[in-house]
Amino acid sequence: MLRFRLGSIPVRIQPTILLIGAFIWFQNRDWVAALVWMGALVVAVLTHELGHALVVRRVGSEPSITVWAFGGYTSWVPTPGVGWRQRFAISAAGSALQLAIAATLWAAGAAGVLGASIQAAFGENPWSLSPAAFQQGPAIGLLAIVVYLGMVWSLFNYIPIPSLDGSHMLEAFLLGRRLERKVVHRVVLVVGLV
């Protein structure tokens, strides 16, 4: 397990991230592509989780971030007085930061501000990963994947499916309506199934 800090926020990267690399390698027998995808996934997840962690710190708690093969999570112990609005903001912040960074990078890249090779790598559509991304070299390919994941993943995460941020946002909102916790969990589960 890799451990480090982003400022004062402890980060752990689980070895399960190697599963992504193995999956990519088995598909095309390309170690560079496997490393690029693993790196892009770590950067994309860290960006997302950092959004949560920054708001957690803002409400007075100490966050920590864990990245694993298929995502990540921000852990924190709620401090007294953290209400539904703060919980909603914490849940919304991960995708908001990830989308803001991805959209800004894509707009700058597509406009040519970051150079012609990045402009070619990003393509004309932020919702698809351009094949040209991998013709520009590993670093630009990694950046293109981070932008693509940031655009798509952040919005997907707002869907109220259990364990995605959308379900946490819905839960916080319903708890703010002073519904019983048992009723809230049932509503979130039903909405997620639908």
C-alpha positions as a printed Julia matrix, in Angstrom:
194×3 Matrix{Float64}:
   0.0    0.0     0.0
   1.29   3.44   -0.95
   0.82   6.17    1.67
   1.47   9.89    1.36
  -0.13  13.25    2.19
  -1.83  15.87    0.06
  -1.08  18.81    2.34
  -2.35  17.58    5.69
  -4.73  15.0     4.2
  -3.49  11.4     4.46
  -3.86   9.35    1.26
  -3.67   5.58    0.83
  -3.5    3.87   -2.54
  -4.53   0.24   -2.26
  -2.59  -2.36   -4.27
  -5.89  -3.34   -5.91
  -5.18  -0.53   -8.39
  -2.86  -3.07  -10.02
  -5.99  -4.94  -11.15
  -6.72  -2.11  -13.59
  -3.19  -2.32  -14.95
  -3.47  -6.11  -15.32
  -6.83  -5.79  -17.09
  -5.43  -3.25  -19.58
  -2.26  -5.28  -20.1
  -4.21  -8.49  -20.78
  -6.28  -6.67  -23.39
  -3.4   -5.35  -25.49
  -0.1   -6.55  -23.92
   1.08  -2.94  -23.61
   2.79  -2.04  -20.3
   2.84   1.67  -21.12
  -0.93   1.7   -21.68
  -1.45  -0.22  -18.42
   0.67   2.27  -16.46
  -1.01   5.26  -18.13
  -4.5    3.97  -17.28
  -3.5    3.19  -13.67
  -1.96   6.65  -13.29
  -4.98   8.35  -14.85
  -7.35   6.46  -12.59
  -5.37   7.45   -9.49
  -5.28  11.13  -10.55
  -9.0   11.16  -11.43
 -10.02   9.51   -8.16
  -7.71  11.73   -6.1
  -9.18  14.83   -7.74
 -12.69  13.67   -6.93
 -11.92  12.64   -3.35
  -9.98  15.85   -2.74
 -13.21  17.77   -3.41
 -14.92  15.84   -0.62
 -11.93  16.16    1.7
 -11.65  19.94    1.32
 -15.28  20.44    2.32
 -14.9   17.94    5.2
 -12.04  20.09    6.5
 -14.17  23.2     6.04
 -16.85  21.77    8.37
 -14.22  21.04   11.01
 -13.38  17.38   10.62
 -10.22  15.53    9.58
 -10.53  13.61    6.3
  -8.45  10.81    4.83
  -8.55   9.52    1.26
  -8.34   5.93    0.03
  -7.96   4.98   -3.64
  -8.63   1.43   -4.77
  -9.13  -0.38   -8.08
 -12.58   0.91   -8.96
 -12.79   4.22   -7.17
 -12.11   5.66   -3.79
 -13.62   7.17   -0.7
 -13.05   9.93    1.79
 -13.3    8.92    5.45
 -14.13  11.33    8.23
 -15.7   11.41   11.66
 -18.55  13.91   11.67
 -18.1   16.69   14.17
 -21.03  17.86   16.29
 -23.27  20.29   14.5
 -22.69  18.99   10.96
 -26.14  19.3     9.46
 -27.78  18.02    6.33
 -26.62  21.0     4.25
 -22.97  20.34    5.11
 -23.38  16.62    4.4
 -25.03  17.46    1.08
 -22.15  19.84    0.23
 -19.55  17.22    1.16
 -21.24  14.67   -1.11
 -21.61  17.13   -3.99
 -18.07  18.55   -3.75
 -16.16  15.57   -5.15
 -17.88  15.54   -8.52
 -18.07  19.34   -8.6
 -14.28  19.73   -8.26
 -13.58  16.88  -10.67
 -15.97  18.3   -13.29
 -14.65  21.85  -12.88
 -11.04  20.77  -13.38
 -11.86  18.45  -16.29
 -14.04  21.01  -18.06
 -11.43  23.74  -17.61
  -8.64  21.51  -18.93
 -10.77  20.33  -21.84
 -11.81  23.88  -22.79
  -8.21  25.12  -22.62
  -6.95  22.1   -24.54
  -9.66  22.22  -27.19
  -9.02  25.95  -27.69
  -5.34  25.23  -28.32
  -4.14  27.1   -25.23
  -2.22  24.02  -24.03
  -0.66  23.3   -27.42
  -1.52  21.58  -30.66
  -0.74  18.04  -29.46
  -3.12  18.38  -26.5
  -5.73  19.95  -28.75
  -5.49  16.91  -31.05
  -5.54  14.52  -28.1
  -8.67  16.03  -26.55
 -10.63  16.04  -29.81
 -13.84  17.93  -30.35
 -16.04  16.06  -27.89
 -15.33  16.02  -24.13
 -17.68  13.04  -23.71
 -15.57  10.61  -25.7
 -11.94   9.57  -25.5
 -10.24  10.42  -28.78
  -8.02   7.7   -30.31
  -5.58  10.53  -31.07
  -4.97  10.85  -27.32
  -2.66   7.84  -27.39
  -0.8    8.93  -30.51
   0.55  11.99  -28.7
   2.55  10.08  -26.09
   1.91   8.62  -22.63
   1.77  11.92  -20.69
  -0.77  13.48  -23.03
  -2.71  10.22  -23.13
  -2.83  10.23  -19.33
  -4.09  13.83  -19.31
  -6.75  13.0   -21.92
  -7.97  10.04  -19.84
  -8.09  12.18  -16.68
 -10.17  14.8   -18.52
 -12.49  12.17  -20.02
 -12.99  10.41  -16.68
 -13.53  13.77  -15.0
 -16.27  14.74  -17.43
 -18.11  11.41  -17.51
 -17.48  10.0   -14.06
 -18.34  13.18  -12.17
 -21.8   13.42  -13.73
 -22.43   9.68  -13.41
 -21.6    9.96   -9.71
 -24.55  12.32   -9.18
 -27.02   9.53  -10.04
 -28.69   8.42   -6.79
 -27.47   4.83   -6.96
 -26.49   3.44   -3.54
 -22.87   4.21   -2.63
 -22.55   6.91   -5.32
 -22.54  10.56   -4.28
 -26.04  11.1    -5.62
 -27.48   8.68   -3.07
 -25.57  10.42   -0.26
 -26.9   13.78   -1.46
 -30.47  12.43   -1.54
 -30.03  10.93    1.92
 -28.74  14.23    3.35
 -31.61  16.15    1.75
 -34.26  13.74    3.09
 -32.73  13.77    6.58
 -33.01  17.55    6.4
 -36.76  17.07    5.96
 -36.75  15.43    9.42
 -37.79  12.03    8.14
 -36.94   8.96   10.18
 -33.59   7.44    9.23
 -35.28   4.1     8.46
 -37.69   5.8     6.01
 -34.84   7.74    4.41
 -32.82   4.57    3.79
 -35.82   2.87    2.19
 -36.51   5.87   -0.07
 -32.84   6.07   -1.12
 -32.79   2.34   -1.85
 -36.0    2.47   -3.92
 -34.83   5.54   -5.88
 -31.5    3.84   -6.51
 -33.17   0.68   -7.77
 -35.43   2.69  -10.09
